[in-house]
Short mmCIF file of C-alpha atoms and ligand atoms in Angstrom, two decimals:
data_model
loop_
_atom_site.label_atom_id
_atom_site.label_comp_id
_atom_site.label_asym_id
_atom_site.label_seq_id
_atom_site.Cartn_x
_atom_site.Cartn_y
_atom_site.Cartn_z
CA UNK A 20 15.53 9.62 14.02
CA UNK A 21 15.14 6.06 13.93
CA UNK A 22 13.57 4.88 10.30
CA UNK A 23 11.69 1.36 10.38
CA UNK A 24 11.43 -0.68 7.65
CA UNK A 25 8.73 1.06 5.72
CA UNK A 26 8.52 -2.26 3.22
CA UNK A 27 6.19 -3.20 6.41
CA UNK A 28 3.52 -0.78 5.83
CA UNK A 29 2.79 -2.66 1.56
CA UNK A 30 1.92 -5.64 3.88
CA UNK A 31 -1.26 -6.62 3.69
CA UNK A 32 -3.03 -6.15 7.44
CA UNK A 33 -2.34 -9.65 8.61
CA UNK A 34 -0.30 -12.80 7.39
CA UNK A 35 -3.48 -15.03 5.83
CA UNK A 36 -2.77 -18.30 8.26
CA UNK A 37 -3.03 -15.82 10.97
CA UNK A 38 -6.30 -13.91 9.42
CA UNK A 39 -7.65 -17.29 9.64
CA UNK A 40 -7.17 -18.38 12.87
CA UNK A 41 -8.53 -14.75 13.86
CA UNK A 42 -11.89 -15.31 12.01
CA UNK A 43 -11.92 -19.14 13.89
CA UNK A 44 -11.37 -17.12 17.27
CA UNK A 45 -14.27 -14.75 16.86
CA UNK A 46 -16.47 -17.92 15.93
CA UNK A 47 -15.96 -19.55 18.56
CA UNK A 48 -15.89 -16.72 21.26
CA UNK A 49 -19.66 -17.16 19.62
CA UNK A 50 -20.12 -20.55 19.98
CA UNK A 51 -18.51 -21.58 22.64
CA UNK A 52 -17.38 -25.54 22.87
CA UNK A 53 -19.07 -26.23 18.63
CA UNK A 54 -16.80 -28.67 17.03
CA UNK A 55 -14.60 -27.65 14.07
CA UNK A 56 -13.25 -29.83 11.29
CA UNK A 57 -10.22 -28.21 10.33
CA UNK A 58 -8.49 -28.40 6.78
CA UNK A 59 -7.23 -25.29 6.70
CA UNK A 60 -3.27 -24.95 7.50
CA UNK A 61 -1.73 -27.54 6.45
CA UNK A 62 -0.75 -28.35 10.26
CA UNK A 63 0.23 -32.44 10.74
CA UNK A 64 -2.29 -34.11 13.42
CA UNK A 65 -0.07 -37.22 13.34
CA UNK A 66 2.30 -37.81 16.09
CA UNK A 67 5.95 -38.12 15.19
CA UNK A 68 6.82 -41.45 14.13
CA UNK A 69 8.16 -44.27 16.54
CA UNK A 70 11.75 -44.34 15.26
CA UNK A 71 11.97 -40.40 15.31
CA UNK A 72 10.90 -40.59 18.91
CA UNK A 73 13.51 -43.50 19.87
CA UNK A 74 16.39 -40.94 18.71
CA UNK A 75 14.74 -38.19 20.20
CA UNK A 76 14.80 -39.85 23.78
CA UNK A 77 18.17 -41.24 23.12
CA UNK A 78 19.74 -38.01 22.40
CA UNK A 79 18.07 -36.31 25.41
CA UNK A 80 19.13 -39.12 27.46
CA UNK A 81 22.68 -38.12 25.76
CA UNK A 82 22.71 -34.22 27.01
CA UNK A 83 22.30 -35.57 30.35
CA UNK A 84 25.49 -36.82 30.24
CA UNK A 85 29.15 -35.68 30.71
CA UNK A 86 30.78 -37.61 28.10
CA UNK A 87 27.29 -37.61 25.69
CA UNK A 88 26.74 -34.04 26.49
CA UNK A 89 26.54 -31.82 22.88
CA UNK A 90 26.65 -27.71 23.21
CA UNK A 91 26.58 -25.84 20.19
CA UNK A 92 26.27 -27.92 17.16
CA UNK A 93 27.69 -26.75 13.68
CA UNK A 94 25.99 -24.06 12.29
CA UNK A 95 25.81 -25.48 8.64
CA UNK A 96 24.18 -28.60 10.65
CA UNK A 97 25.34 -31.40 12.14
CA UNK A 98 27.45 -33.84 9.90
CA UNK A 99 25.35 -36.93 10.72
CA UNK A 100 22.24 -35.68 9.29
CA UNK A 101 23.51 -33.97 6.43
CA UNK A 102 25.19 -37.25 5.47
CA UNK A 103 21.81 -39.02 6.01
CA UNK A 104 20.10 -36.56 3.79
CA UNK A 105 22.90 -37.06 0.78
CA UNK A 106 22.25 -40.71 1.08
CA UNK A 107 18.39 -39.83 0.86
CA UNK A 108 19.19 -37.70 -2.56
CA UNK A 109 22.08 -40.52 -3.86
CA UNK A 110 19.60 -43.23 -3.20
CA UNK A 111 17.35 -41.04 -5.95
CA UNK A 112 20.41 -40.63 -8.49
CA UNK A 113 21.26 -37.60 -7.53
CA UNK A 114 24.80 -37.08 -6.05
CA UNK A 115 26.01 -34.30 -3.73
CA UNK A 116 28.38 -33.47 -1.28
CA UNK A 117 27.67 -33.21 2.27
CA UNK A 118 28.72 -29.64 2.31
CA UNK A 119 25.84 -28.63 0.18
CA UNK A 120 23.22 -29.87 2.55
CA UNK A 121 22.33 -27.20 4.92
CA UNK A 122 20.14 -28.20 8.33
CA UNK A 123 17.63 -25.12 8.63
CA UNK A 124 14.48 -25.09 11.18
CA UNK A 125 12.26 -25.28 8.44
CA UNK A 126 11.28 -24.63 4.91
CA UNK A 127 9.54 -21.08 6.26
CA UNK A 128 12.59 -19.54 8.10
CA UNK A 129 14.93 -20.40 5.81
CA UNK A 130 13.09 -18.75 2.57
CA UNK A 131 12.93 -15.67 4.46
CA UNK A 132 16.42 -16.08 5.15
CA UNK A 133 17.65 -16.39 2.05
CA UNK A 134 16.74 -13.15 1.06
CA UNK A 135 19.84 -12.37 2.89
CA UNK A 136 21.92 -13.79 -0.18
CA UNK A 137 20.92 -11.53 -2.98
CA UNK A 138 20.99 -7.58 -3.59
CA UNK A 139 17.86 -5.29 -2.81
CA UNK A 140 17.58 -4.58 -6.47
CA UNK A 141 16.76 -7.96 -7.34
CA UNK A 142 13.22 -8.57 -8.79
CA UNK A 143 11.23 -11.59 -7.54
CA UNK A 144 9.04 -13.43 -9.74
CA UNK A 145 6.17 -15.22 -8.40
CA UNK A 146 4.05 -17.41 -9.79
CA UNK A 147 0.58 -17.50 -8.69
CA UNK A 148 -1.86 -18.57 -6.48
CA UNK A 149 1.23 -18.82 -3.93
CA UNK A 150 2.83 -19.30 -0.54
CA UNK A 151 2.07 -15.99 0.82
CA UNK A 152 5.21 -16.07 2.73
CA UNK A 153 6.90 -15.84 -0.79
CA UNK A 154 5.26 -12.43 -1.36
CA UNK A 155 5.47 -11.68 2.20
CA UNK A 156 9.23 -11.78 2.15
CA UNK A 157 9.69 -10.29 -0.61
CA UNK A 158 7.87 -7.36 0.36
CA UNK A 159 9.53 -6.86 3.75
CA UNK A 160 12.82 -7.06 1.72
CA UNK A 161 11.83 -4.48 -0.72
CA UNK A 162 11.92 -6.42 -3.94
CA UNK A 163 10.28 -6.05 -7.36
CA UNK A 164 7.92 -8.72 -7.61
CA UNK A 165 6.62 -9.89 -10.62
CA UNK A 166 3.50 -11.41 -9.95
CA UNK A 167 3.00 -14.58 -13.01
CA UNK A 168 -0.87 -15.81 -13.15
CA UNK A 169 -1.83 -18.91 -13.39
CA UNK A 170 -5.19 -20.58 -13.84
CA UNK A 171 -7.36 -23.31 -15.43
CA UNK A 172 -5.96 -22.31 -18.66
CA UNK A 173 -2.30 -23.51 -17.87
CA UNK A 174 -3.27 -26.13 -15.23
CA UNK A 175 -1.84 -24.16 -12.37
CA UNK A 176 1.44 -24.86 -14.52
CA UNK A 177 3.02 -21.27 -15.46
CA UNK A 178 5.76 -21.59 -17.97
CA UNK A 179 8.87 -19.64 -18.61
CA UNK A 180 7.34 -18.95 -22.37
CA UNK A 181 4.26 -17.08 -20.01
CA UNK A 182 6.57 -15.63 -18.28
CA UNK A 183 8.56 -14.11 -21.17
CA UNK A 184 4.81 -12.70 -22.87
CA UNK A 185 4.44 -10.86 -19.82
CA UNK A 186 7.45 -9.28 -19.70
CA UNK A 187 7.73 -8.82 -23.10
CA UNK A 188 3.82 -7.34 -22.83
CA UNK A 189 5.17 -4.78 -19.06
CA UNK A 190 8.41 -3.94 -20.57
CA UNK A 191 10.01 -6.12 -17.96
CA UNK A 192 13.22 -7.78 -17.85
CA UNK A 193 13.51 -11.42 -17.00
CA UNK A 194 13.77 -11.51 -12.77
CA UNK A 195 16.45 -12.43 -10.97
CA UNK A 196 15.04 -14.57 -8.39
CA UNK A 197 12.73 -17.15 -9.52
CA UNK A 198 10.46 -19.21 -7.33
CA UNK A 199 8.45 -22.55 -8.01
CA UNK A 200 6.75 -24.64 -6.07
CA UNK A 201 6.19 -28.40 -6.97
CA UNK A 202 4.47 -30.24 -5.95
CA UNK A 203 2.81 -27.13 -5.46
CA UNK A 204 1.18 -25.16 -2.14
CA UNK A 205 -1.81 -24.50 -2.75
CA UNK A 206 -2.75 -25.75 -6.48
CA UNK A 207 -1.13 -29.29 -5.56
CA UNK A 208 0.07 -29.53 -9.29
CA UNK A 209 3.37 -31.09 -10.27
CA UNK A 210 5.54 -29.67 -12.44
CA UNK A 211 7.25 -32.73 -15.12
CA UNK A 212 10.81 -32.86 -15.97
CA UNK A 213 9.94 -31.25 -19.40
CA UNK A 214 8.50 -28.30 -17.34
CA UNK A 215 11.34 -28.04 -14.56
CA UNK A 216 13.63 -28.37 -17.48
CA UNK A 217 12.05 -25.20 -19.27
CA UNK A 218 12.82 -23.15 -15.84
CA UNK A 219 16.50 -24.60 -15.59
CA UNK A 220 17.26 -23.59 -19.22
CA UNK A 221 15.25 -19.86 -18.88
CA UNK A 222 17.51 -19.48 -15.58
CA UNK A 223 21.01 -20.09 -16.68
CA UNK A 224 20.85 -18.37 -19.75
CA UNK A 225 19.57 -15.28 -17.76
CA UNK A 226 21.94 -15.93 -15.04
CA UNK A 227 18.59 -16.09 -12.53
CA UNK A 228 18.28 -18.42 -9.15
CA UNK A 229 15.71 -20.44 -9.39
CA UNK A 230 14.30 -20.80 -5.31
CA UNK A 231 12.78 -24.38 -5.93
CA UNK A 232 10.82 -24.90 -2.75
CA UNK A 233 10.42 -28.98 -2.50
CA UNK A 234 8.57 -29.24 0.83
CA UNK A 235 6.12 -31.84 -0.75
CA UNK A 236 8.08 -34.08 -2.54
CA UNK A 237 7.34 -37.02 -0.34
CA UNK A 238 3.67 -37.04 -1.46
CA UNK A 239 4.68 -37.55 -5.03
CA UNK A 240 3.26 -40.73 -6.06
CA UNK A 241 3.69 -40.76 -10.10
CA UNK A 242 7.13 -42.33 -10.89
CA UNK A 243 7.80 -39.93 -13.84
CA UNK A 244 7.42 -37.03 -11.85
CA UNK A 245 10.41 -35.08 -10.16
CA UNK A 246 10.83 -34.91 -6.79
CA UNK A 247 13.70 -32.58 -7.02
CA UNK A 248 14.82 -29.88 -9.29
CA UNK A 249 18.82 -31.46 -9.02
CA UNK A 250 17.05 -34.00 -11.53
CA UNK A 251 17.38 -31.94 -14.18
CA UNK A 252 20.48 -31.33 -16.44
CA UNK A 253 21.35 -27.75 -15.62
CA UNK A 254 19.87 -26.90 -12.29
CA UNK A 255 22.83 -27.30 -10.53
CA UNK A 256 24.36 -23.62 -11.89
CA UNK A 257 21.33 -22.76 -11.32
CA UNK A 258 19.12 -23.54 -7.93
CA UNK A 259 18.66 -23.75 -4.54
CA UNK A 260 16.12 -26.74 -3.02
CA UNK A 261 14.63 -25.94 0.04
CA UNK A 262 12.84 -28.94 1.91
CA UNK A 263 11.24 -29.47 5.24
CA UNK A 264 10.58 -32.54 7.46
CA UNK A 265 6.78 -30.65 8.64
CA UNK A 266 4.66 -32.68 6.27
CA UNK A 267 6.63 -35.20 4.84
CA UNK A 268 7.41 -36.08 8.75
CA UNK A 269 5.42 -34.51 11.12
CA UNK A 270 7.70 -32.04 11.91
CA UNK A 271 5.54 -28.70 12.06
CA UNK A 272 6.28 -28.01 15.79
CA UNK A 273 9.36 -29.56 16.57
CA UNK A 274 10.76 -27.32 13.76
CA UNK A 275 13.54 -29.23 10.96
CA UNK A 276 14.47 -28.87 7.27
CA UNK A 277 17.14 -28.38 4.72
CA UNK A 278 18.62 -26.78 2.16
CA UNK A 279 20.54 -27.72 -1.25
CA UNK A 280 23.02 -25.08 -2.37
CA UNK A 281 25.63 -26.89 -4.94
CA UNK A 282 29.02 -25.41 -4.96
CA UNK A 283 28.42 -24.77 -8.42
CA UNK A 284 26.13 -22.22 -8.10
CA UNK A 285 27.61 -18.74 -8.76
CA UNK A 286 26.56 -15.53 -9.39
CA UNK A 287 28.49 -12.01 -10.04
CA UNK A 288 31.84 -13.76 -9.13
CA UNK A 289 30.30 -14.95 -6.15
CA UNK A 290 29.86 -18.13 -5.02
CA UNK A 291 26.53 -18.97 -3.09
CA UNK A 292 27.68 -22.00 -1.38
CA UNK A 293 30.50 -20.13 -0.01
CA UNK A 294 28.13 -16.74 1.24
CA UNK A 295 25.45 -19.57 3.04
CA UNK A 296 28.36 -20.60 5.25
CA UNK A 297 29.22 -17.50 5.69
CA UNK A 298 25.46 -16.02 6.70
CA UNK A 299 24.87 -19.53 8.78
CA UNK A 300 27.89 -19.27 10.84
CA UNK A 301 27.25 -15.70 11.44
CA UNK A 302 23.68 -15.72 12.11
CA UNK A 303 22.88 -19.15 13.64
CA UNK A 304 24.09 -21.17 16.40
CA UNK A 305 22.73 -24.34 14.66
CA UNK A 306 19.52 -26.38 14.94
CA UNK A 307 19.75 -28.32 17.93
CA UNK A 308 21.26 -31.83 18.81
CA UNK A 309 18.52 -33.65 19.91
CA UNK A 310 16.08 -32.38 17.21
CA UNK A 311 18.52 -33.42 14.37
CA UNK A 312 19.16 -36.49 16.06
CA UNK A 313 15.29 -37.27 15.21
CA UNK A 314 15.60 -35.79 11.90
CA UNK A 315 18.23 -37.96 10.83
CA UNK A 316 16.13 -40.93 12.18
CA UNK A 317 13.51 -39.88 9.45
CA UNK A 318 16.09 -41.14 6.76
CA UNK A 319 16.98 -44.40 7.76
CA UNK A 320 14.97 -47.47 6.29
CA UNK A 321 12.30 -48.38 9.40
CA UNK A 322 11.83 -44.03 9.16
CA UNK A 323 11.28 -44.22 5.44
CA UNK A 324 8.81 -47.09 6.40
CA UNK A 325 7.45 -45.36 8.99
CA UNK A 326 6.25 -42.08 7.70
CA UNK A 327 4.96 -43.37 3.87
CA UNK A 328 2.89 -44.99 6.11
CA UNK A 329 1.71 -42.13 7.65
CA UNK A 330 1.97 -39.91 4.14
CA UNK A 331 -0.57 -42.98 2.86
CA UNK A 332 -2.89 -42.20 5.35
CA UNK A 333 -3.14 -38.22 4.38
CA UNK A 334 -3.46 -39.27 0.96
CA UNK A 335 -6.18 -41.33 1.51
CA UNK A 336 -8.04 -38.22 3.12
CA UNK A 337 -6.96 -36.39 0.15
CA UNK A 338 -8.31 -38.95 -2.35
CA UNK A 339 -12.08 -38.38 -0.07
CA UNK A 340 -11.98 -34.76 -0.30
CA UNK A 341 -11.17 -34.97 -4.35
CA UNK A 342 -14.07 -37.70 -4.47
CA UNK A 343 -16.52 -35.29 -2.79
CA UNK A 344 -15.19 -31.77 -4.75
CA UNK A 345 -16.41 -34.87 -7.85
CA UNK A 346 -19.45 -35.29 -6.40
CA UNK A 347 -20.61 -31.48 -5.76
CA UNK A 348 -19.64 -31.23 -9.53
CA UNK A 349 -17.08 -28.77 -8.84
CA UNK A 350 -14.04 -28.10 -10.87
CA UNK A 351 -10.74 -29.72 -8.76
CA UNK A 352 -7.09 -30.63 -8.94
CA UNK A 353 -4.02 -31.63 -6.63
CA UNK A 354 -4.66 -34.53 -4.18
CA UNK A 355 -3.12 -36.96 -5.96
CA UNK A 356 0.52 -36.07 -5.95
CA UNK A 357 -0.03 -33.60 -2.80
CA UNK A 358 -1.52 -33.19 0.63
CA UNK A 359 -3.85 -30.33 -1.19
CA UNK A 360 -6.99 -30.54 -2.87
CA UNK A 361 -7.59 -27.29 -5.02
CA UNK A 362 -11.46 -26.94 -5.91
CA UNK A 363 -13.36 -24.06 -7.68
CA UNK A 364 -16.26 -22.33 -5.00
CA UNK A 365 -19.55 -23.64 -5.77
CA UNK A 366 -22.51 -21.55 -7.78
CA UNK A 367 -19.82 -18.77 -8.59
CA UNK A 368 -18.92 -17.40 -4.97
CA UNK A 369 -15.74 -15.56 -3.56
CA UNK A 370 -13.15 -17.50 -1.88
CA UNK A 371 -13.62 -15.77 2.16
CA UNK A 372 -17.78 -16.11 1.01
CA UNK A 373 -17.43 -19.71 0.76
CA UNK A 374 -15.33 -19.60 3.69
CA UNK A 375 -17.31 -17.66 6.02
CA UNK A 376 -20.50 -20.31 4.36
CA UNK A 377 -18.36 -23.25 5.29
CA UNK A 378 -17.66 -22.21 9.04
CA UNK A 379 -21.12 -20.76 9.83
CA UNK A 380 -23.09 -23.55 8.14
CA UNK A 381 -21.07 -27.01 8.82
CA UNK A 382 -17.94 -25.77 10.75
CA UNK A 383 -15.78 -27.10 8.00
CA UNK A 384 -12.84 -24.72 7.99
CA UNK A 385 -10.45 -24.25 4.66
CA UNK A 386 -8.23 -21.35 3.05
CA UNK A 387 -9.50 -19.05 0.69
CA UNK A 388 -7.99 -19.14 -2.80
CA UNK A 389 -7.78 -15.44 -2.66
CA UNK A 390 -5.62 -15.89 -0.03
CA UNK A 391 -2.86 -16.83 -2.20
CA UNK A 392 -3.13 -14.05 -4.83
CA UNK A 393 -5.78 -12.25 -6.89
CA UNK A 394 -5.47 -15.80 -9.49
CA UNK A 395 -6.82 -17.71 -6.69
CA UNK A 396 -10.33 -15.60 -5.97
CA UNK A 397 -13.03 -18.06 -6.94
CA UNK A 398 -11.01 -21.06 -5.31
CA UNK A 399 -10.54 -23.18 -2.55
CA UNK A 400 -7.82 -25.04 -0.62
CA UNK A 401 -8.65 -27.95 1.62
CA UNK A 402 -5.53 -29.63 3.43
CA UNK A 403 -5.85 -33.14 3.98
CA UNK A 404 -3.84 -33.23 7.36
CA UNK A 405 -6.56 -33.60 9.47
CA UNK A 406 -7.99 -37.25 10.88
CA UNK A 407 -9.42 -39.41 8.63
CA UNK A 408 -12.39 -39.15 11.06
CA UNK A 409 -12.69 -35.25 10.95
CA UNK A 410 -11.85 -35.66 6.77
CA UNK A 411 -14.99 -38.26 6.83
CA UNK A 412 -17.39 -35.83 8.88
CA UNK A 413 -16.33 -32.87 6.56
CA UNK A 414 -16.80 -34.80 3.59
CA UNK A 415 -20.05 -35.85 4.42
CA UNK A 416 -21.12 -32.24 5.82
CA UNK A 417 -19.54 -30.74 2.65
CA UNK A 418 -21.86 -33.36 0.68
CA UNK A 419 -24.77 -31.34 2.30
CA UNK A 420 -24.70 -28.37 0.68
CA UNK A 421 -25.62 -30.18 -2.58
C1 MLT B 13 0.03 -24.12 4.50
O1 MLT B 13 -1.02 -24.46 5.01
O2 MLT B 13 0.08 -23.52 3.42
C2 MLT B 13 1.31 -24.44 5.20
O3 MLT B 13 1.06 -25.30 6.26
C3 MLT B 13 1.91 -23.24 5.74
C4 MLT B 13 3.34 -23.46 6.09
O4 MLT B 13 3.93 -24.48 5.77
O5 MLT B 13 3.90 -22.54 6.68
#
């Protein structure tokens, strides 16, 4: 008899995006046509910028042509854009070889992918409030997770010395997979160099992998902060960067991101570089052409221009929605250095209350801090993707439950 994969049934009922959109759906099957003013996913409204959609045109204008034509591309991604990203991570100080870029279809996919990579019997540790896709994965694979609670108390900022109490405190050993986040979904707080460099040192003298998931680096504003864990002395025995063009440049639905894999990562005589080509050319066919044709357009100076302009204008609704968490008197971080404000619930209430009191009372729609782990119950996420109109009307509605 056929066994599934029983990992399925420790899921929780429903990913939380998807929870959310559910509860939205039922609302408005109730009130038909009301207006919403949505922060909640962290979903672009933006359209792609002008030089992305030159290359885009050009390179479908290229597949209509015999000599132009592209079929499959290269499975590791197409040598053009991985050369565009090195120049994006040389023209930072930080050198690597084209071979260690890796195109993916985005940050999500390819962190559940990578589970591919590492044994079964490999723990997880997770810092939290999280990604839920990081526990989510985890659990379909099976893993150990060590769950690592953050709060207040550490700003959202879990270090390898909290990590090391708990396990000391469980009788745990120190995890082999280790994940951070930075600038950080949901909590928007930045780890410094001093902090990355505490992670780089825990992970190569345990022999751990650090999964450093960079998808907002681009809203990094503070010139002392890392955008990128290859800043660090160490990290290259030591991590994997995964990145993604969705926020940074608009690229939620057309799907485009990479990876960073040095060739000097290695682990049990293996080498990781050397298993991702293997696993890519086995399992993908590549992204396609014409969509890393406009990815690579992201990279080149008027793209660059192009979407910090764009990145400006999210901050700016990010710096109203911190203002007004201010105002209400309410405890509040991130913004600054990310597209996410995280804000304590007012008068003492539980994340999905507030929630449910948001959407019923001024149709402002966020994510409930609970949603990312047990550390985030009391909390609040608001995205600051939306217009700066709809950001304005929330602010103002949010202002109203003074
Ligand atoms: C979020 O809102 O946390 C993100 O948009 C989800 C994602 O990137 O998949």
């Amino acid at each position: 008899m056929l066994i599934p994969n029983r990992n399925y049934s420790d899921l929780k009922d429903s990913y939380l995006f998807y929870n959310i959109s559910k509860r939205i759906e039922a609302y408005l099957l109730k009130n038909p046509g009301k207006k919403l003013y949505r922060m909640g996913i962290g979903d672009v409204t933006l359209p792609l910028c002008e030089a992305v959609i030159k290359e885009l045109h050009a390179a479908v204008e290229d597949q209509a042509e015999k000599k132009t034509f592209h079929g499959y591309m290269p499975e590791c991604g197409a040598p053009f854009l991985r050369g565009a990203v090195a120049g994006y991570y040389r023209n930072r100080g930080i050198e690597l070889s084209e071979d260690e870029v890796f195109v993916s279809s985005g940050a999500s996919d390819e962190l559940g992918d990578l589970q591919d990579l590492f044994d079964k019997s490999c723990s997880a540790m997770i810092p939290e409030p999280a990604y839920p896709a990081y526990v989510d994965a985890n659990i379909m694979a099976g893993r150990r997770i060590i769950h690592l609670e953050s709060g207040r108390f550490d700003n959202f900022l879990p270090s390898p010395t909290e990590l090391l109490h708990k396990l000391k405190r469980e009788g745990l050993p120190v995890p082999d997979l280790i994940y951070i986040c930075s600038p950080n979904n949901p909590t928007g707080a930045v780890y410094d160099r001093a902090g990355l460099k505490e992670w780089v040192e825990l992970a190569n003298k345990y022999g751990s992998v650090i999964l450093f998931d960079a998808a907002y680096e681009a809203f990094i504003e503070d010139d002392e902060l890392p955008h990128s864990i290859f800043e660090i002395e160490g990290a290259r025995t030591c991590a994997i960067e995964i990145c993604s063009l969705s926020k940074t440049a608009g690229f939620t639905g057309t799907r485009l991101g990479y990876t960073i894999i040095p060739k000097t990562l290695e682990r049990g005589g293996m080498n990781i570089n050397d298993m991702w080509v293997r696993n890519r050319t086995t399992k993908t066919n590549g992204v396609s052409y014409i969509i890393q044709r406009g990815g690579a357009a992201v990279f080149t100076p008027e793209g660059q221009r192009q979407i910090k302009k764009n990145i400006s204008l999210y901050k700016e609704n990010a710096r109203l929605l911190s203002e007004t968490a201010e105002k209400l008197g309410l405890w509040h971080c991130g913004g600054k250095n990310a597209p996410y404000v995280w804000m304590e619930c007012p008068n003492g209430m539980k994340s999905w209350d507030f929630f449910d009191l948001l959407l019923n009372e001024v149709q402002v729609i966020g994510t409930p801090g609970a949603g990312f782990g047990a550390c985030g119950e009391g909390y609040f996420r608001f995205s600051a993707f939306a217009s700066p109109e709809d950001t304005k009307e929330a602010a103002e509605r949010l202002l109203k439950l003074r």
